[in-house]
Coordinates of C-alpha atoms in Angstrom, one line a residue:
M24 CA 137.8 127.6 304.4
R25 CA 134.3 126.9 305.7
F26 CA 131.0 126.5 304.0
F27 CA 128.9 125.1 306.8
P28 CA 127.6 127.0 309.8
V29 CA 130.3 126.4 312.5
F30 CA 129.5 124.6 315.7
F31 CA 132.2 123.1 318.0
L32 CA 131.9 119.4 318.3
C33 CA 130.1 118.5 321.5
F34 CA 130.2 114.7 321.7
L35 CA 128.9 113.6 325.1
A36 CA 130.9 111.2 327.3
F37 CA 129.4 108.0 326.1
P38 CA 131.5 104.8 325.5
V39 CA 131.9 104.6 321.8
P40 CA 132.0 100.9 320.6
L41 CA 133.5 100.1 317.2
L42 CA 130.5 99.1 315.1
T43 CA 130.4 98.1 311.4
Q44 CA 128.0 99.8 309.0
S45 CA 127.0 96.4 307.6
G46 CA 125.3 93.4 309.0
D47 CA 127.1 90.8 311.0
V48 CA 129.8 88.7 309.3
L49 CA 128.0 85.4 309.0
Y50 CA 131.1 83.5 307.8
R51 CA 134.7 84.3 306.7
I52 CA 136.1 81.8 304.2
D53 CA 139.9 81.9 303.9
G54 CA 142.1 80.7 301.1
A55 CA 144.1 77.6 302.0
H56 CA 147.6 78.8 301.1
A57 CA 149.7 81.7 300.1
Y58 CA 148.9 83.3 296.7
A59 CA 145.6 81.5 296.4
G60 CA 143.9 84.8 296.0
Q61 CA 140.6 83.3 297.1
G62 CA 137.7 85.8 296.8
G63 CA 138.8 87.4 293.6
A64 CA 135.8 85.9 291.9
L65 CA 132.4 85.2 293.4
A66 CA 129.0 83.9 292.2
S67 CA 125.8 82.7 293.8
C68 CA 125.3 79.3 292.1
G69 CA 121.9 78.0 293.2
D70 CA 121.0 75.3 295.7
L71 CA 123.5 72.4 295.0
N72 CA 122.8 70.3 298.0
G73 CA 119.1 70.5 298.1
D74 CA 118.7 72.2 301.5
G75 CA 116.7 75.1 300.1
I76 CA 119.5 77.7 300.5
S77 CA 121.6 79.0 297.6
D78 CA 125.3 78.2 297.8
L79 CA 128.4 80.3 296.9
L80 CA 131.1 79.7 294.3
I81 CA 134.5 81.2 295.1
G82 CA 137.5 81.6 292.7
G83 CA 140.7 83.6 292.5
D84 CA 142.0 86.6 290.5
Q85 CA 144.2 86.8 287.4
Y86 CA 146.5 89.4 289.1
V87 CA 146.4 88.4 292.7
T88 CA 146.5 84.6 292.4
Y89 CA 149.9 83.2 291.6
G90 CA 149.9 79.7 290.0
A91 CA 147.3 77.1 290.6
T92 CA 144.4 77.6 292.9
S93 CA 141.0 76.0 293.6
A94 CA 137.4 76.9 292.9
R95 CA 135.2 76.1 295.9
V96 CA 131.5 75.8 296.6
I97 CA 130.4 76.9 300.1
S98 CA 127.2 75.8 301.7
G99 CA 124.7 78.6 302.4
A100 CA 123.4 76.6 305.4
D101 CA 126.5 76.3 307.5
G102 CA 129.5 77.7 305.6
S103 CA 131.0 74.3 305.0
E104 CA 132.8 73.4 301.8
L105 CA 130.7 71.3 299.4
F106 CA 133.2 71.0 296.5
S107 CA 136.7 72.0 295.7
W108 CA 138.3 71.7 292.3
T109 CA 142.1 72.1 292.6
G110 CA 144.9 72.8 290.1
L111 CA 143.0 75.5 288.2
T112 CA 145.0 78.4 286.7
N113 CA 143.8 81.4 288.8
A114 CA 140.1 80.5 288.4
E115 CA 139.4 84.2 288.0
A116 CA 135.9 83.9 286.5
V117 CA 133.1 81.9 288.1
A118 CA 129.4 81.6 287.6
G119 CA 126.4 79.5 288.3
A120 CA 125.7 77.6 285.1
G121 CA 122.1 76.5 285.6
D122 CA 121.2 72.9 285.1
V123 CA 123.6 71.9 282.3
N124 CA 123.2 68.1 282.5
A125 CA 119.4 68.2 283.2
D126 CA 119.6 66.3 286.4
G127 CA 117.6 68.8 288.4
I128 CA 120.6 70.2 290.2
P129 CA 122.4 73.5 289.2
D130 CA 125.9 73.2 287.9
V131 CA 128.9 75.7 287.8
I132 CA 131.4 77.1 285.4
V133 CA 134.9 78.3 286.0
G134 CA 137.2 80.3 283.6
S135 CA 141.0 80.5 283.6
I136 CA 142.5 82.8 281.0
W137 CA 146.1 81.8 281.7
A138 CA 145.5 78.1 281.0
N139 CA 146.8 76.8 277.7
S140 CA 149.6 79.4 277.7
G141 CA 147.1 82.2 277.3
G142 CA 144.6 80.3 275.1
G143 CA 142.4 80.2 278.1
Q144 CA 139.9 77.6 279.3
A145 CA 136.5 77.2 280.8
K146 CA 135.3 74.1 282.7
V147 CA 131.8 73.1 283.7
F148 CA 131.3 71.0 286.8
S149 CA 128.3 69.0 288.0
G150 CA 126.6 70.5 291.1
A151 CA 125.5 67.0 292.1
D152 CA 128.8 65.2 292.4
G153 CA 131.5 67.6 291.2
T154 CA 132.4 65.7 288.0
L155 CA 133.6 67.5 284.9
L156 CA 130.9 68.0 282.3
H157 CA 132.6 70.2 279.7
T158 CA 135.9 71.8 278.9
F159 CA 136.2 74.7 276.4
N160 CA 139.7 75.6 275.3
G161 CA 141.0 78.7 273.6
T162 CA 144.2 78.8 271.5
G163 CA 147.0 81.2 270.9
A164 CA 146.2 84.4 272.8
D165 CA 142.4 84.1 272.9
Y166 CA 142.3 84.4 276.7
L167 CA 139.0 82.4 276.6
G168 CA 137.3 82.2 280.0
N169 CA 138.1 85.7 281.0
A170 CA 134.3 86.0 281.7
V171 CA 131.8 83.2 282.1
S172 CA 128.1 82.9 282.8
G173 CA 125.2 80.6 282.5
A174 CA 123.1 81.5 279.4
G175 CA 119.8 79.8 280.2
D176 CA 118.3 77.3 277.7
V177 CA 118.9 79.2 274.5
N178 CA 118.0 76.3 272.1
A179 CA 115.1 74.9 274.2
D180 CA 116.5 71.4 274.5
G181 CA 116.1 71.1 278.3
H182 CA 119.8 71.8 279.0
A183 CA 121.1 75.1 280.3
D184 CA 123.7 76.6 277.9
L185 CA 126.9 78.6 278.6
L186 CA 128.2 82.0 277.8
V187 CA 132.0 82.4 277.6
G188 CA 134.1 85.5 276.7
A189 CA 137.4 85.4 274.8
W190 CA 138.6 89.0 274.8
G191 CA 141.9 88.2 273.1
E192 CA 140.5 86.4 270.1
S193 CA 141.2 88.1 266.8
S194 CA 138.4 86.8 264.6
F195 CA 137.9 90.2 263.0
L196 CA 140.9 92.4 264.0
G197 CA 143.7 92.0 266.6
Y198 CA 142.2 91.5 270.0
S199 CA 138.7 92.4 268.7
G200 CA 137.3 89.7 271.0
T201 CA 134.6 87.1 270.8
A202 CA 131.9 85.7 273.0
Y203 CA 130.6 82.1 272.6
V204 CA 127.3 80.5 273.5
Y205 CA 127.9 76.8 274.0
S206 CA 125.4 74.0 274.1
G207 CA 125.0 72.5 277.6
L208 CA 124.0 69.2 276.0
D209 CA 127.1 68.5 273.9
G210 CA 129.3 71.6 274.1
T211 CA 128.9 72.6 270.5
V212 CA 128.9 76.3 269.6
L213 CA 125.4 77.6 269.3
R214 CA 126.4 81.2 268.5
K215 CA 129.5 83.3 268.1
Y216 CA 129.4 87.0 268.8
I217 CA 132.4 88.8 267.2
G218 CA 133.8 92.2 268.2
L219 CA 134.4 94.6 265.3
I220 CA 137.0 97.0 266.9
N221 CA 140.8 96.6 266.9
H222 CA 141.8 95.9 270.5
G223 CA 138.2 96.2 271.5
Y224 CA 138.4 93.3 273.9
F225 CA 134.8 92.3 273.2
G226 CA 133.7 89.6 275.5
G227 CA 135.6 91.1 278.4
S228 CA 132.4 90.8 280.5
V229 CA 129.3 88.7 279.9
A230 CA 126.0 88.2 281.6
N231 CA 122.7 86.3 281.1
M232 CA 119.8 88.8 281.1
G233 CA 117.0 86.4 280.8
D234 CA 114.2 87.0 278.3
V235 CA 114.2 90.8 277.6
D236 CA 112.5 90.9 274.2
G237 CA 109.5 88.6 275.0
D238 CA 110.3 85.7 272.7
S239 CA 110.8 83.2 275.6
V240 CA 114.5 82.9 274.8
P241 CA 117.2 84.2 277.3
D242 CA 119.2 87.1 275.9
Q243 CA 122.9 88.0 276.3
L244 CA 124.8 91.1 277.7
I245 CA 128.4 91.5 276.5
G246 CA 130.9 94.2 277.3
E247 CA 133.6 95.7 275.1
L248 CA 136.1 97.5 277.3
G249 CA 138.4 98.7 274.5
N250 CA 135.7 100.5 272.5
D251 CA 137.3 103.9 271.7
S252 CA 134.2 105.8 270.6
L253 CA 135.0 108.8 272.8
G254 CA 138.7 108.1 273.5
Y255 CA 140.9 105.3 274.6
N256 CA 139.0 102.6 276.6
T257 CA 135.7 104.5 276.6
G258 CA 134.0 101.1 276.7
A259 CA 130.6 99.8 275.4
V260 CA 128.1 97.2 276.3
Y261 CA 125.7 95.3 274.0
L262 CA 122.4 93.4 274.6
Y263 CA 121.7 90.7 272.1
S264 CA 118.7 88.5 271.3
G265 CA 119.4 84.9 272.3
A266 CA 117.0 83.8 269.6
T267 CA 118.4 85.7 266.6
G268 CA 121.6 87.2 267.7
Q269 CA 120.3 90.7 266.7
L270 CA 121.2 93.7 268.8
I271 CA 118.5 94.9 271.2
H272 CA 120.3 97.8 272.9
S273 CA 123.8 99.2 273.0
W274 CA 125.4 101.7 275.4
V275 CA 128.7 103.6 275.2
G276 CA 130.7 105.0 278.1
P277 CA 130.6 108.8 278.9
H278 CA 134.3 109.6 278.0
G279 CA 137.7 108.1 277.2
N280 CA 139.2 105.8 279.8
S281 CA 135.9 105.5 281.7
R282 CA 136.2 101.7 281.1
F283 CA 132.5 101.4 280.8
G284 CA 131.5 97.7 280.8
N285 CA 134.6 96.5 282.8
R286 CA 132.0 94.6 284.8
I287 CA 128.3 94.0 284.1
A288 CA 125.5 92.2 285.9
S289 CA 121.8 91.4 285.7
V290 CA 120.2 92.8 288.8
G291 CA 116.5 91.8 288.6
D292 CA 113.5 94.0 287.8
I293 CA 114.3 97.5 289.2
D294 CA 111.7 99.5 287.2
G295 CA 108.8 97.2 287.6
D296 CA 108.3 96.3 283.9
G297 CA 108.7 92.6 284.5
L298 CA 112.2 92.5 282.9
S299 CA 115.5 92.1 284.5
D300 CA 117.6 95.2 284.4
C301 CA 121.4 95.6 284.4
V302 CA 124.2 97.4 286.2
I303 CA 127.3 98.5 284.2
A304 CA 130.5 99.5 285.9
A305 CA 132.7 102.4 284.7
P306 CA 135.4 102.4 287.4
F307 CA 137.5 105.2 285.9
Q308 CA 134.6 107.5 285.1
I309 CA 135.5 111.0 286.4
P310 CA 135.8 111.6 289.3
T311 CA 136.1 108.2 291.2
G312 CA 134.0 105.7 289.2
T313 CA 130.3 105.2 288.5
A314 CA 127.9 102.2 288.4
H315 CA 125.1 102.8 285.8
V316 CA 121.7 101.1 286.4
L317 CA 120.0 100.6 283.1
S318 CA 116.5 99.5 282.0
S319 CA 116.7 96.5 279.7
G320 CA 113.2 97.3 278.5
T321 CA 113.8 100.9 277.4
G322 CA 117.5 101.1 277.4
M323 CA 117.3 104.3 279.6
T324 CA 119.4 105.0 282.6
L325 CA 117.4 104.5 285.8
F326 CA 120.0 106.0 288.0
S327 CA 123.8 106.2 288.5
L328 CA 125.7 105.4 291.6
K329 CA 128.9 107.3 292.3
G330 CA 131.9 107.2 294.7
Y331 CA 133.2 110.4 296.3
E332 CA 136.0 109.2 298.6
P333 CA 139.4 110.5 297.4
D334 CA 141.5 108.0 295.4
E335 CA 138.7 105.5 295.4
V336 CA 138.1 103.1 292.4
F337 CA 134.4 102.8 292.7
A338 CA 132.6 100.1 290.8
K339 CA 135.5 97.8 290.3
S340 CA 132.9 95.1 290.8
V341 CA 129.1 95.1 290.5
S342 CA 126.3 92.6 291.2
G343 CA 122.7 92.1 291.9
A344 CA 122.2 91.9 295.7
G345 CA 118.7 90.5 295.9
D346 CA 116.2 92.3 298.1
V347 CA 118.4 93.3 301.1
N348 CA 115.9 95.7 302.7
A349 CA 112.7 93.7 302.1
D350 CA 110.9 96.4 300.1
G351 CA 110.1 94.1 297.2
I352 CA 112.7 95.7 294.8
P353 CA 116.1 94.1 294.2
D354 CA 119.1 96.0 295.4
I355 CA 122.6 96.6 294.0
L356 CA 126.1 95.7 295.2
V357 CA 129.2 97.8 294.2
G358 CA 132.8 97.0 295.2
S359 CA 135.8 99.3 295.4
D360 CA 139.1 97.5 295.8
R361 CA 140.9 100.8 296.5
W362 CA 139.6 102.6 299.6
Y363 CA 142.2 103.9 301.9
V364 CA 142.7 103.0 305.6
A365 CA 145.8 103.5 307.7
G366 CA 148.4 101.3 306.2
G367 CA 147.0 100.7 302.8
Y368 CA 144.1 100.3 300.4
T369 CA 141.8 97.8 302.1
G370 CA 138.8 98.3 299.8
M371 CA 135.1 98.5 300.4
A372 CA 131.7 97.1 299.3
R373 CA 128.4 98.9 299.5
I374 CA 124.7 98.0 299.0
F375 CA 122.5 100.5 297.3
S376 CA 118.7 100.6 297.2
G377 CA 117.2 99.5 293.9
A378 CA 114.2 101.7 294.7
T379 CA 116.0 105.0 295.5
G380 CA 119.7 104.5 294.8
E381 CA 120.6 105.5 298.4
E382 CA 123.3 103.6 300.3
L383 CA 121.9 100.9 302.6
Q384 CA 125.1 99.2 304.0
R385 CA 128.9 99.3 303.6
F386 CA 131.6 96.8 304.7
S387 CA 135.3 97.3 304.9
P388 CA 137.6 95.0 306.9
T389 CA 140.5 96.4 309.0
T390 CA 143.2 94.5 307.1
P391 CA 145.3 96.9 304.9
D392 CA 145.9 96.1 301.2
G393 CA 143.3 93.3 301.2
R394 CA 141.6 94.6 298.1
C395 CA 138.2 93.9 299.6
G396 CA 135.5 94.6 297.0
L397 CA 137.4 93.1 294.0
A398 CA 134.4 90.8 293.7
V399 CA 130.9 91.0 295.2
T400 CA 127.7 89.0 294.9
G401 CA 124.3 88.6 296.5
V402 CA 123.8 85.1 298.1
G403 CA 120.1 85.1 299.1
D404 CA 118.9 84.8 302.6
W405 CA 121.5 82.6 304.4
N406 CA 120.4 83.3 308.0
A407 CA 116.6 83.1 307.3
D408 CA 115.8 86.6 308.6
G409 CA 113.8 87.7 305.5
L410 CA 116.6 89.9 304.3
G411 CA 119.0 89.3 301.4
D412 CA 122.6 88.5 302.5
W413 CA 125.7 89.2 300.4
A414 CA 129.4 88.3 299.9
V415 CA 132.5 90.3 299.3
G416 CA 136.0 89.0 298.3
A417 CA 139.3 90.3 299.6
P418 CA 141.7 88.2 297.5
A419 CA 144.9 90.0 298.7
E420 CA 144.3 89.4 302.4
G421 CA 146.9 87.2 304.1
I422 CA 145.2 85.4 306.9
S423 CA 146.3 81.9 305.7
G424 CA 149.5 83.1 304.0
Y425 CA 150.6 86.0 301.8
K426 CA 147.6 86.9 299.5
S427 CA 145.8 83.7 300.5
G428 CA 142.6 85.7 300.2
S429 CA 139.3 85.8 302.2
T430 CA 135.6 86.0 301.5
Y431 CA 133.2 87.6 303.9
I432 CA 129.5 86.7 303.9
I433 CA 127.5 89.6 305.4
S434 CA 124.1 89.7 306.9
G435 CA 121.6 92.0 305.2
K436 CA 120.6 93.5 308.5
L437 CA 122.3 96.8 309.1
Q438 CA 124.3 97.1 312.3
G439 CA 125.7 100.4 313.6
V440 CA 125.2 104.0 312.3
L441 CA 125.7 104.6 308.6
L442 CA 126.6 108.0 307.1
S443 CA 126.4 108.2 303.4
T444 CA 126.4 111.1 300.8
E445 CA 125.0 111.9 297.4
N446 CA 125.5 114.8 295.0
F447 CA 128.8 115.8 296.5
G448 CA 130.0 118.3 293.8
P449 CA 130.6 122.0 293.6
G450 CA 127.3 123.8 293.0
D451 CA 125.4 120.8 294.1
F452 CA 122.9 120.3 296.9
A453 CA 124.7 117.5 298.8
V454 CA 122.5 115.0 300.6
F455 CA 123.8 113.6 303.9
R456 CA 122.0 110.5 305.2
V457 CA 122.2 108.9 308.6
K458 CA 120.8 105.3 309.0
G459 CA 120.7 102.9 311.9
G460 CA 120.3 105.5 314.7
T461 CA 118.0 105.5 317.7
P462 CA 114.4 105.7 316.6
L463 CA 113.1 109.3 317.3
G464 CA 116.5 110.2 318.7
L465 CA 119.0 112.9 317.7
A466 CA 122.1 112.7 315.5
F467 CA 124.9 115.2 314.9
L468 CA 127.0 115.5 311.8
A469 CA 130.6 116.6 312.3
Y470 CA 133.2 117.7 309.8
S471 CA 136.8 118.8 309.4
F472 CA 138.8 120.3 306.7
Q473 CA 142.1 119.3 308.4
G474 CA 142.1 115.5 308.1
G475 CA 140.8 112.1 309.3
G476 CA 142.4 112.1 312.7
P477 CA 142.1 110.1 314.8
S478 CA 141.6 112.7 317.6
Q479 CA 141.4 111.7 321.2
T480 CA 138.7 113.7 323.0
P481 CA 137.1 113.4 326.4
F482 CA 134.2 112.0 324.6
G483 CA 135.9 109.2 322.7
E484 CA 138.1 108.8 319.6
V485 CA 136.8 110.4 316.4
A486 CA 138.0 110.0 312.9
L487 CA 138.5 113.8 312.4
T488 CA 141.4 116.2 312.9
Q489 CA 141.0 119.3 315.1
P490 CA 139.5 121.7 314.6
F491 CA 136.2 120.1 313.8
H492 CA 132.6 121.4 313.7
T493 CA 129.0 120.2 313.7
L494 CA 125.8 121.1 312.1
P495 CA 122.5 121.5 314.0
A496 CA 121.0 118.3 315.5
L497 CA 119.1 116.0 313.1
D498 CA 115.8 114.5 314.2
L499 CA 115.9 110.8 313.6
S500 CA 112.7 109.1 312.2
L501 CA 110.9 106.2 313.7
N502 CA 113.3 104.0 311.6
G503 CA 116.3 105.8 313.1
D504 CA 117.0 107.7 309.8
A505 CA 117.7 111.3 309.0
E506 CA 118.6 113.4 306.0
L507 CA 120.3 116.8 305.6
V508 CA 120.6 118.8 302.4
Q509 CA 123.5 121.3 302.2
Y510 CA 124.5 123.5 299.3
L511 CA 128.2 123.3 298.2
P512 CA 129.5 126.5 296.7
H513 CA 131.7 126.3 293.6
S514 CA 134.5 127.9 295.6
I515 CA 135.3 124.7 297.4
A516 CA 136.0 122.6 294.3
G517 CA 139.0 120.3 295.0
T518 CA 138.5 120.4 298.7
T519 CA 138.5 117.2 300.8
I520 CA 136.1 117.2 303.8
W521 CA 136.1 114.6 306.5
T522 CA 132.7 113.8 308.0
Q523 CA 131.3 111.6 310.7
A524 CA 128.0 111.2 312.4
L525 CA 127.1 110.6 316.1
D526 CA 123.9 109.0 317.5
F527 CA 123.3 111.4 320.4
T528 CA 121.3 108.9 322.4
T529 CA 123.7 106.0 322.4
G530 CA 127.0 107.7 321.7
N531 CA 127.6 105.4 318.7
L532 CA 129.8 106.9 315.9
S533 CA 129.1 106.2 312.3
N534 CA 131.7 105.3 309.7
P535 CA 134.3 107.9 308.8
N536 CA 133.4 109.5 305.5
P537 CA 136.1 111.4 303.7
L538 CA 134.7 113.2 300.7
R539 CA 136.3 115.0 297.8
V540 CA 134.4 117.9 296.2
Y541 CA 134.7 117.3 292.5

């Protein structure tokens, strides 16, 4: 079956180096021992050591980590370890806490739902000397600490407060869930948000949105994965006033089992209204997951980011990325911990433009079954090139022992040729984009209906199975970019198409891009 004009592939005899479609790996931080699961949770935590560069907090994962692990702070200046707190149960939720003890230095918070025999626990540590500032304990099957965040200074006492989820707490109905706002000064409960749905798992995700409603008090975003409004695990997310606890906005997932709100994040001001906006993950939204970018001011959807690779779980993690491409608008990070390579599901993380929604970068290591993309976060400009850098965790990698885990810190400067796609559905006008090519050069887009190869040719190894074909040459812009719009007929629904691009001038190949027509 063919829907493109057919041209036999004519790659020239250039050497084809293996290039990533992301920036350089600035650092790789490996877990210290087997089953540490490091990289299952990540958070930029502010500048702890006063060198002017934001640092990175690394935790584990509730399903990958086995037993006790550590939470670690890594310096943004040189990748060294600033702090490590050992003996934590999984440490599967981490966040920058803001300045909790009012000493002028940001602090951190770590959640562990399996502590206290499932009661859960969240600990707050000083960013100045690593000492323990607060411990919050759940009881029974509260699973407190499943999600943690700084809350800003809610009560205006000069101390940053804390936001902690407890999705298993049954304050209203069984596993209806709760989210607490704790005082950073003395640890008392400032507010308790209670879920109202049986097995709603309210508090399964939490985020500080800053001041959305203009009253100078930071507001709270809380997810409810088990909301069944449109079927089992539809999911919902709620934005509350930090001053009054009143509901500002609420959003419900598109269909049953979309798991809308599985992860949530504040991403900065996308729509230019002066308010921080949010991204909400729906990793099981048909067909392969979606990340919804929403305006906190109007509650409207700004755009939705989708995955198209077969068997992918897109939007397993989401985060603000900072301004990666230096256009003045914050960008968005999306992780997919199931993305297939030979030997297993290695996972992938992508950066999307906050201005246009188009893909800017992607990263996937070569290690099979590493679950790269289970956690992502922007880290600020670590290498001082004016572009935002970012981190992605692969907690199941085994470089230091089985499932010891690794975290990759990636430069925001694109390296290599990137091929990305939008609107890849039957009856759609698919958009193919090439980035990172030779300025004012030519690129070719090749495709195959037979598979992802590899195929050895006189012109190099390509990730396509013979026979494969090309479209007419694409003229690259002064920035080395090109775009092609192609209609996809309804008759090819359910078809998988393998695609790859070639920079004609250099012979550099893009990333393989398998795509399912849904």
